[in-house]
Tab-separated table of C-alpha atoms in Angstrom:
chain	number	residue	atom	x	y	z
A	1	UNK	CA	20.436	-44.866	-23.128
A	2	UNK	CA	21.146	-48.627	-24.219
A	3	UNK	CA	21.582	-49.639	-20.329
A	4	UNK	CA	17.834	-47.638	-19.366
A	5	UNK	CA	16.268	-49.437	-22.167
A	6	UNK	CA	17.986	-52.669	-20.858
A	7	UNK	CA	16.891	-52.228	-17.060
A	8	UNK	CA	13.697	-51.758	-18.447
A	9	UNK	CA	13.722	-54.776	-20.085
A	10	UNK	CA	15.544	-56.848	-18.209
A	11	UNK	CA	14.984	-56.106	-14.298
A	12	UNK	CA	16.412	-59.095	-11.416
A	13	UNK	CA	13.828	-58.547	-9.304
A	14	UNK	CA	11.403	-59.874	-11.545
A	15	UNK	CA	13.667	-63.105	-11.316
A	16	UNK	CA	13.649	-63.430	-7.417
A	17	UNK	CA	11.229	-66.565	-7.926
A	18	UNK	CA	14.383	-68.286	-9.156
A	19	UNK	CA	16.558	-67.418	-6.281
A	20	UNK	CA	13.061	-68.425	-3.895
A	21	UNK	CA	13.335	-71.565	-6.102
A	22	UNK	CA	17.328	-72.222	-5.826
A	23	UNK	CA	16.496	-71.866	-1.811
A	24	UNK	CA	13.742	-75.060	-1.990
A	25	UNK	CA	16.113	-76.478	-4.224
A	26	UNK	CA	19.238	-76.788	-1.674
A	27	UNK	CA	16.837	-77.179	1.761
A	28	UNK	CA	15.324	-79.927	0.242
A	29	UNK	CA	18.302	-81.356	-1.536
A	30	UNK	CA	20.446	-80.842	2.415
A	31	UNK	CA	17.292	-82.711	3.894
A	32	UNK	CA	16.890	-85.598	1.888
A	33	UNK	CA	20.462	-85.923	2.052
A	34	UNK	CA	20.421	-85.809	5.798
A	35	UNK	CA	17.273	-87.939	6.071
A	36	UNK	CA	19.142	-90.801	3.976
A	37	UNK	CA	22.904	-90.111	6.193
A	38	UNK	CA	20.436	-90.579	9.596
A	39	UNK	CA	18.316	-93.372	8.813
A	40	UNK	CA	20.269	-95.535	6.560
A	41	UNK	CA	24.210	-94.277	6.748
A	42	UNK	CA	23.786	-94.011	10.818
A	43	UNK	CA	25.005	-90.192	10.994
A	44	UNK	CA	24.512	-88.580	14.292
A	45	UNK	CA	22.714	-85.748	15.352
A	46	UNK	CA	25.185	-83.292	15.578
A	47	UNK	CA	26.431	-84.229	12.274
A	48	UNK	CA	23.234	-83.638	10.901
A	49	UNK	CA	22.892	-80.325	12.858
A	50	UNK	CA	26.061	-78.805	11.007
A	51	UNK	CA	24.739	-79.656	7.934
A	52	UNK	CA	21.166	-78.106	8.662
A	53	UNK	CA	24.562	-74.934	9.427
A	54	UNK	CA	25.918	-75.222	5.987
A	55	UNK	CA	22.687	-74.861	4.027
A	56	UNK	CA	22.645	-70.531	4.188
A	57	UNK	CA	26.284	-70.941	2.649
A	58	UNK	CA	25.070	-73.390	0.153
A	59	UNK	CA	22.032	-70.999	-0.512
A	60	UNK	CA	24.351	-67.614	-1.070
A	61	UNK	CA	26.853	-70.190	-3.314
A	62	UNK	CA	23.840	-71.386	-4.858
A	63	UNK	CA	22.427	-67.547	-5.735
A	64	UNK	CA	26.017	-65.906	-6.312
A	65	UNK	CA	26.138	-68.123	-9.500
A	66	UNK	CA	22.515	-68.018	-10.382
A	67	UNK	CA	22.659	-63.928	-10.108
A	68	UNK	CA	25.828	-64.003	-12.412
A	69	UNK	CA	24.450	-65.966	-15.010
A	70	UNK	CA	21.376	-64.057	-14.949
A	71	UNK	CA	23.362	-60.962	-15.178
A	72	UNK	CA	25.174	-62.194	-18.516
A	73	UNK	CA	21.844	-63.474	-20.325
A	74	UNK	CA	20.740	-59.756	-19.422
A	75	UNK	CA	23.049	-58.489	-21.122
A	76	UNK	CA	22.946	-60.360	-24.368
A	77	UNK	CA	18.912	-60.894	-23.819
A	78	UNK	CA	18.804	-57.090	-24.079
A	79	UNK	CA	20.898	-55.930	-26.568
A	80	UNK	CA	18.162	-59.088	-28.729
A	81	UNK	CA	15.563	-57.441	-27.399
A	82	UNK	CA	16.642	-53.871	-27.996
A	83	UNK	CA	17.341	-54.708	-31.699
A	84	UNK	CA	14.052	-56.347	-32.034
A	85	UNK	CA	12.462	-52.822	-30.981
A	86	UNK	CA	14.241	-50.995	-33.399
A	87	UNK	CA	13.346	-53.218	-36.179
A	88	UNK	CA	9.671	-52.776	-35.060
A	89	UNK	CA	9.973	-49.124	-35.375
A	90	UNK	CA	11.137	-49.717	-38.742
A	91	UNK	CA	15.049	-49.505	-38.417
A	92	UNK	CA	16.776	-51.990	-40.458
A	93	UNK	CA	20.361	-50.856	-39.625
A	94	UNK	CA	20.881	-52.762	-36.360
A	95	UNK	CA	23.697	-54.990	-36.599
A	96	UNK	CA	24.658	-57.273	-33.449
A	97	UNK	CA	27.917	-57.838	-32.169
A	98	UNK	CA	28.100	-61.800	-32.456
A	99	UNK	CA	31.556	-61.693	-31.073
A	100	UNK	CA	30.970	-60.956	-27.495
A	101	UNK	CA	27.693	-63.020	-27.393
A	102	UNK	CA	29.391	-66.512	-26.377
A	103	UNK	CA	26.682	-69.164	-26.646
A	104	UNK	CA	24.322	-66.605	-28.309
A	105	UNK	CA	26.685	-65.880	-30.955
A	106	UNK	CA	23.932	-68.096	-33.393
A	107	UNK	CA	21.099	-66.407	-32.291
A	108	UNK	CA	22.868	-62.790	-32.840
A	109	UNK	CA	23.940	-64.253	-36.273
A	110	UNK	CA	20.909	-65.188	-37.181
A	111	UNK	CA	19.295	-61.427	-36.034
A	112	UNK	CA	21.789	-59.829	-38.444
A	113	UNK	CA	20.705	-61.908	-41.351
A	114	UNK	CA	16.980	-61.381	-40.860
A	115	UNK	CA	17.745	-57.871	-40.642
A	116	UNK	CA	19.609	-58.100	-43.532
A	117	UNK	CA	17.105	-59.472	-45.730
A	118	UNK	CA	14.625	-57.511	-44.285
A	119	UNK	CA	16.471	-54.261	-45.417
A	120	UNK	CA	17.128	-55.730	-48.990
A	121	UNK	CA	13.632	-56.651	-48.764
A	122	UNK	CA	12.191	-53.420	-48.150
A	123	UNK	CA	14.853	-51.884	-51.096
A	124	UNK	CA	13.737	-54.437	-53.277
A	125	UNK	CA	9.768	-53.231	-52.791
A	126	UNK	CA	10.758	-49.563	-53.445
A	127	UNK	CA	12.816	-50.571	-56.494
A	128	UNK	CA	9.515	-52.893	-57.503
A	129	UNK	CA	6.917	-49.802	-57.346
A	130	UNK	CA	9.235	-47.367	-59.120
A	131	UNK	CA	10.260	-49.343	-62.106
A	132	UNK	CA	6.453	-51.068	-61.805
A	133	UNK	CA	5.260	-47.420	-62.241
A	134	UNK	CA	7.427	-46.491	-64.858
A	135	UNK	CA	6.643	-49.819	-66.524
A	136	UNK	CA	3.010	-49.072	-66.724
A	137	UNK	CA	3.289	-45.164	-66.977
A	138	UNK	CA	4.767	-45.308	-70.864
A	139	UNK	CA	1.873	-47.820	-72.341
A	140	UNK	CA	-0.468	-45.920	-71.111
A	141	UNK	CA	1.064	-42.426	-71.887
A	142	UNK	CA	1.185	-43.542	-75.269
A	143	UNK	CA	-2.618	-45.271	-75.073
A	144	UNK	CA	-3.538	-42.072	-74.064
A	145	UNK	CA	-1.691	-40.091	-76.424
A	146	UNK	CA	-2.700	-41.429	-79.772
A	147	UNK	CA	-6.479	-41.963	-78.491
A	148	UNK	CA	-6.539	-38.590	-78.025
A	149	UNK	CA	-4.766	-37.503	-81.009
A	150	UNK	CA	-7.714	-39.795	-82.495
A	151	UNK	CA	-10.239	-38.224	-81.591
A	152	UNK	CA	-9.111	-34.568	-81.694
A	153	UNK	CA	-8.272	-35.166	-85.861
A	154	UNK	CA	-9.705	-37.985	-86.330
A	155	UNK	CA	-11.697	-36.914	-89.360
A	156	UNK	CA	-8.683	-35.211	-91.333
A	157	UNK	CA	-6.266	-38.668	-90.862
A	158	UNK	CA	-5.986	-40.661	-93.988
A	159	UNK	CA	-6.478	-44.708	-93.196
A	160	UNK	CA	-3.267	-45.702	-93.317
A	161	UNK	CA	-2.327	-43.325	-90.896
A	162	UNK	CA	-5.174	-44.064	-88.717
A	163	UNK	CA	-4.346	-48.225	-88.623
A	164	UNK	CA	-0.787	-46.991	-87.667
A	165	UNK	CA	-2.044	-45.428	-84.770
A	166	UNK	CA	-4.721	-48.065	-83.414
A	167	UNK	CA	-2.003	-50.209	-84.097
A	168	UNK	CA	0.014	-48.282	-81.538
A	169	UNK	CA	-2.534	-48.542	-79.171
A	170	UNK	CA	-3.399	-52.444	-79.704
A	171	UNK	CA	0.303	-52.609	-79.103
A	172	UNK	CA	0.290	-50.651	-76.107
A	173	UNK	CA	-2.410	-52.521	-74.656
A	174	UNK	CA	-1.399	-55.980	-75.117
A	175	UNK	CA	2.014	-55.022	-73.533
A	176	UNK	CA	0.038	-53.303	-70.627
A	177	UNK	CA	-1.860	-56.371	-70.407
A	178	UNK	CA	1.740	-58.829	-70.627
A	179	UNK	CA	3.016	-57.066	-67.727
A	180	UNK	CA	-0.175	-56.809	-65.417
A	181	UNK	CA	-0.147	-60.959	-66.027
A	182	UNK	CA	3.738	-61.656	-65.747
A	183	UNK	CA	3.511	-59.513	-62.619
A	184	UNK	CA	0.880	-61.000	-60.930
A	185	UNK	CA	2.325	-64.579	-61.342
A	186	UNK	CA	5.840	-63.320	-60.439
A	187	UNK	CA	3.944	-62.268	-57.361
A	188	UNK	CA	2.422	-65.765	-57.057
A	189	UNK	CA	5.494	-67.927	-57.610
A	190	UNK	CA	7.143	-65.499	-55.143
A	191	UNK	CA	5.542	-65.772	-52.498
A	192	UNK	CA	4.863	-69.823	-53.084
A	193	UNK	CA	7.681	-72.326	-50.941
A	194	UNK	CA	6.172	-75.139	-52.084
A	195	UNK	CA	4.788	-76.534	-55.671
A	196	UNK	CA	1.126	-78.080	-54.962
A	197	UNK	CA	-1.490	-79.681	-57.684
A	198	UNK	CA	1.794	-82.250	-59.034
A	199	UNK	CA	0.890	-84.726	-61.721
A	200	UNK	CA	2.210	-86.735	-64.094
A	201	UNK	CA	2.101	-85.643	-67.613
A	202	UNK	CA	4.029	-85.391	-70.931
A	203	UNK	CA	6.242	-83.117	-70.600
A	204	UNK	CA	7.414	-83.679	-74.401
A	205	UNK	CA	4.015	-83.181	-75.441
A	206	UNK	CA	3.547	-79.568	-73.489
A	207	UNK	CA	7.021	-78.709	-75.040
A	208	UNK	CA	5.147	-78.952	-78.403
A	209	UNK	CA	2.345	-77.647	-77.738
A	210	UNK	CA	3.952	-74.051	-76.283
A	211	UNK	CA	5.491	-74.139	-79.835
A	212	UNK	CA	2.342	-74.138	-81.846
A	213	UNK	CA	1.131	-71.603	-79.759
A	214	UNK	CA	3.674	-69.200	-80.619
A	215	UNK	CA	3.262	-70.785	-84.495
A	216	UNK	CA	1.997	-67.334	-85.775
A	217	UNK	CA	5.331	-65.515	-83.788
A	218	UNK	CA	7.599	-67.735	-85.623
A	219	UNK	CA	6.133	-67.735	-89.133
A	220	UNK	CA	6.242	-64.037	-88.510
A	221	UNK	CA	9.692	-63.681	-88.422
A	222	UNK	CA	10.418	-66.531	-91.125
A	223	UNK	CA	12.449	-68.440	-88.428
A	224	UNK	CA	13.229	-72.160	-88.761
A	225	UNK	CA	11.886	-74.358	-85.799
A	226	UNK	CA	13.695	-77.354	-84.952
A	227	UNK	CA	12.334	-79.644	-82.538
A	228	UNK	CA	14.293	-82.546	-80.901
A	229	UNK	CA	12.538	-83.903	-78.001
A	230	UNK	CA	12.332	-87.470	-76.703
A	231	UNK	CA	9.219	-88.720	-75.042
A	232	UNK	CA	9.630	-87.404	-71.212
A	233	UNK	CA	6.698	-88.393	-68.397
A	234	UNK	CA	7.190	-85.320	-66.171
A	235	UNK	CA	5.697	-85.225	-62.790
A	236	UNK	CA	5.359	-81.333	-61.550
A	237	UNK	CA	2.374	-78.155	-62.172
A	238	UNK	CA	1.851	-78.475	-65.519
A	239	UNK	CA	0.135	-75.130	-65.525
A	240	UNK	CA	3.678	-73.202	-64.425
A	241	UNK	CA	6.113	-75.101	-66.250
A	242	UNK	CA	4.143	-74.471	-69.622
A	243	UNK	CA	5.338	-70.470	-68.581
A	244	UNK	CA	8.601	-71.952	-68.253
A	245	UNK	CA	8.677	-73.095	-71.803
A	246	UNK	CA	6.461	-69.970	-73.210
A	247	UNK	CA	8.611	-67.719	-71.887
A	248	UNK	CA	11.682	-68.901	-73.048
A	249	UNK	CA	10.645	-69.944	-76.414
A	250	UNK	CA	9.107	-66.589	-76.663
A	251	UNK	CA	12.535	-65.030	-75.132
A	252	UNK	CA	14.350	-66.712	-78.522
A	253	UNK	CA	11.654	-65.664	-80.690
A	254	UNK	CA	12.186	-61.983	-79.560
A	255	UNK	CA	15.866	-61.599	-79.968
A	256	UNK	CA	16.378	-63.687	-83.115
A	257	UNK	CA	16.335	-61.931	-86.638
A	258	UNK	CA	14.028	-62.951	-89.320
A	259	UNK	CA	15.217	-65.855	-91.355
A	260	UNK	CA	17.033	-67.130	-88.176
A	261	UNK	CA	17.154	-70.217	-86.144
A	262	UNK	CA	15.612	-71.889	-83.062
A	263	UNK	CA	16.399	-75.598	-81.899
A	264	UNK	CA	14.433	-76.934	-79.135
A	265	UNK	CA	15.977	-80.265	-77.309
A	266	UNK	CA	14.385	-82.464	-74.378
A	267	UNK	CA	16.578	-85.239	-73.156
A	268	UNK	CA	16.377	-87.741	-70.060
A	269	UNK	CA	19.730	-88.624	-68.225
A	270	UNK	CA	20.355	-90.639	-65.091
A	271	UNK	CA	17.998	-88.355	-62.355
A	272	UNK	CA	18.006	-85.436	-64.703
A	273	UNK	CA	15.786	-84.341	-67.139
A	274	UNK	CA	17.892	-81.730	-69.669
A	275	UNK	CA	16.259	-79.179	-71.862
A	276	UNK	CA	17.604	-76.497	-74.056
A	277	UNK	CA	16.471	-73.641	-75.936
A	278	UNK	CA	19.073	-72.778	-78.417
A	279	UNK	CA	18.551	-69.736	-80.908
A	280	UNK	CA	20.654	-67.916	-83.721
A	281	UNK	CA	19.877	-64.574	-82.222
A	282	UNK	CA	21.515	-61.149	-80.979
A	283	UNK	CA	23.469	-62.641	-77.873
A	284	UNK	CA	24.350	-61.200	-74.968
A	285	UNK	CA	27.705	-59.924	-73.354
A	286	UNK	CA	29.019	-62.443	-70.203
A	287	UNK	CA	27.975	-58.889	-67.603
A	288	UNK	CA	24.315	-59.378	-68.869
A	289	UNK	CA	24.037	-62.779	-68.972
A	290	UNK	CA	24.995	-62.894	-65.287
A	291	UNK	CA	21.821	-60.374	-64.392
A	292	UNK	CA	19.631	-61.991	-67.009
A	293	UNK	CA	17.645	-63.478	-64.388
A	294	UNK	CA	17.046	-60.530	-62.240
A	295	UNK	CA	13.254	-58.966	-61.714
A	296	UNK	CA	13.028	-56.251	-64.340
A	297	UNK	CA	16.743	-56.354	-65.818
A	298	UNK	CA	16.667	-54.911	-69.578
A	299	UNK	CA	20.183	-55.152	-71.275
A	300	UNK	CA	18.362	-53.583	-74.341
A	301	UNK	CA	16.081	-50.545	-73.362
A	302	UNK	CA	16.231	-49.086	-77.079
A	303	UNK	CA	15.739	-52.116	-79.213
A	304	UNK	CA	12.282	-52.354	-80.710
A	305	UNK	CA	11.926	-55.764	-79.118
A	306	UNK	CA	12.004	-54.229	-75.359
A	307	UNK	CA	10.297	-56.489	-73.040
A	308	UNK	CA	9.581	-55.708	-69.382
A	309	UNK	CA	12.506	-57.810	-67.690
A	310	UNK	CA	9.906	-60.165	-66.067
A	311	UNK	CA	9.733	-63.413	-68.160
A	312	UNK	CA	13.293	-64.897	-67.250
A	313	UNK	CA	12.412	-63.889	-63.588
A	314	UNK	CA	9.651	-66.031	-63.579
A	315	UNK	CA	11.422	-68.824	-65.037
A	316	UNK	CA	13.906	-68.879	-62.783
A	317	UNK	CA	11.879	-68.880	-59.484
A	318	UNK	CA	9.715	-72.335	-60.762
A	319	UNK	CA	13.165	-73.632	-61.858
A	320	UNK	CA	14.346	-73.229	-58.616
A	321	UNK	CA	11.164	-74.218	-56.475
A	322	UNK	CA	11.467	-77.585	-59.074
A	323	UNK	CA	14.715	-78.042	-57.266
A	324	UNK	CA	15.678	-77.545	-60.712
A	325	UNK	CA	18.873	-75.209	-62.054
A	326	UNK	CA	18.696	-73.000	-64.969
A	327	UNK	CA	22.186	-71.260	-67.044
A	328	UNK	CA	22.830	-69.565	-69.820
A	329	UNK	CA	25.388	-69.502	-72.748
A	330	UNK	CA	25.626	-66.893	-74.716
A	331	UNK	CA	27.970	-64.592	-77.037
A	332	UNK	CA	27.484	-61.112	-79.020
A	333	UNK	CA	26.107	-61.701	-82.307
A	334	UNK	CA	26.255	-65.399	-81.871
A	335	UNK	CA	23.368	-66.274	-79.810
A	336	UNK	CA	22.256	-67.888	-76.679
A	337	UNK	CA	21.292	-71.267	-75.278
A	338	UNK	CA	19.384	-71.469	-72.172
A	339	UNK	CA	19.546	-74.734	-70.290
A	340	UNK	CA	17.147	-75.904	-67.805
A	341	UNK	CA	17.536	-79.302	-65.729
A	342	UNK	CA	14.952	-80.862	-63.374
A	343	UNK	CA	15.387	-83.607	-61.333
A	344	UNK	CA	13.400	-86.915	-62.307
């Protein structure tokens, strides 16, 4: 079946203006030549007549070698083009044998990796709309749930009972709003190559200002705020790297008791800029701290401080299109320190 689909891809005959062309090529070449040998290298006539001979032989020479070659970039033009049919018609499996492709042993390479990421890809987008679904489905179960409940007994549930429940339900709805915005600028910093709209700005300034923002957060929890940041010009989107610092400063908030600590430093080295977010908080084992980064990763689905695995994704992407590198340290009990550097 592989050989039809290749004859029809691949026919000679609809080469045979090469071999036409190979023809020109030699009579013209064998002319000229002769022309020069007669008029300038005194060759007779009947030297010039056995070459006019030779010409057929150097034609079939000529078109033995051009039909050969065609023949072998059939063959590996096909099995390219076969495999870029199946992907077409949506099969991701085909793999191309790079080792008999010679010369075209890149461009098979290079088939098998798109395929590759296309298939990871396409896993990736079913993995995004089931755990996107189930993300959204319990807010809003719950939304729906205690509205109800609401308004089915609403007139036989004491106060305090009923601000428990709207309470629920402001939750609920600021979590369902977290993740429609966190998703729709993972989305966005996905999809982006590039960062556009640079400028220079303080970036020690911004640092500060992401921490009065989450002020109320911190008092909250009684947590002790230490600040160490030298005065850094920064030249990048100041609009995504303030999620950068939300994000993580929120991430320490989250996951550090009450009464615990947070320490916050900015330093400029030689073509680096270094900043850390340390916290006295729960910690993580070395097996989640290498998946902390991935889209939707939860090493803690039943604390009360649940997130929706998004933040640290989002991070890491404008990290990396910063040409930036972000790690993490962190032990059980003993918290973590995450670590970004940017280049100046």
């Amino acid at each position: 079946m592989k050989q039809d689909k290749k004859g029809s891809i691949f026919r000679l005959a609809q080469f045979r203006w090469i071999f036409i062309a190979d023809a020109i090529v030699v009579i013209g070449a064998v002319m000229a030549y002769g022309l020069i040998a007669t008029y300038w290298l005194g060759m007779g006539q009947e030297n010039a007549l056995s070459m006019l001979a030779i010409i057929p032989l150097m034609i079939l020479a000529v078109s033995l070698g051009t039909f050969f070659t065609l023949r072998s970039v059939r063959r590996k033009m096909g099995d390219l083009l076969i495999g870029i049919q199946e992907v077409s018609g949506g099969n991701l499996e085909v793999q191309l044998d790079s080792k008999k492709a010679e010369e075209y042993a890149p461009i098979y390479d290079g088939f098998n990796r798109m395929t590759a990421e296309l298939k990871n890809t396409k896993t990736e987008m079913q993995n995004f709309v089931n755990e996107f679904s189930h993300e959204f489905k319990t807010p809003i179960t719950s939304i729906s749930g205690f509205a109800q409940y609401l308004i089915e007994t609403g007139a036989g549930i004491e106060c305090p009972e009923r601000l428990q429940y709207l309470r629920v339900i402001a939750d609920e709805s600021l979590r369902l709003s977290t993740l429609s915005q966190n998703t729709l600028l993972l989305s966005k910093v996905e999809a982006c190559e590039i960062i556009t709209e640079k400028e220079e700005y303080s970036l020690s300034e911004q640092i500060k200002r992401c921490a009065i923002l989450l002020l109320p957060k911190i008092e909250q929890k009684k947590i002790e705020l230490e600040l160490d940041v030298d005065e850094i010009s920064f030249i990048g989107n100041a609009e995504l790297m303030e999620q950068v610092w939300i994000n993580l400063l929120n991430n320490a908030i989250k996951f550090t008791p009450e009464h615990g600590e947070i320490k916050i430093t900015a330093k400029r080295t030689p073509g680096w800029l270094t900043i850390k977010f340390c916290d006295s908080g729960v910690g993580m084992s070395e097996e989640t701290a290498s998946h902390i980064f991935e889209k939707y990763y939860q090493h803690d689905t039943t604390s009360a401080v649940r997130g929706n695995g998004i933040g640290l994704s989002i991070v890491s992407r404008i990290v990396s299109l910063c040409d930036g590198e972000i790690c993490v340290e962190s032990k059980l009990q003993e918290g973590s320190t995450f670590m970004v550097t940017l280049p100046v």
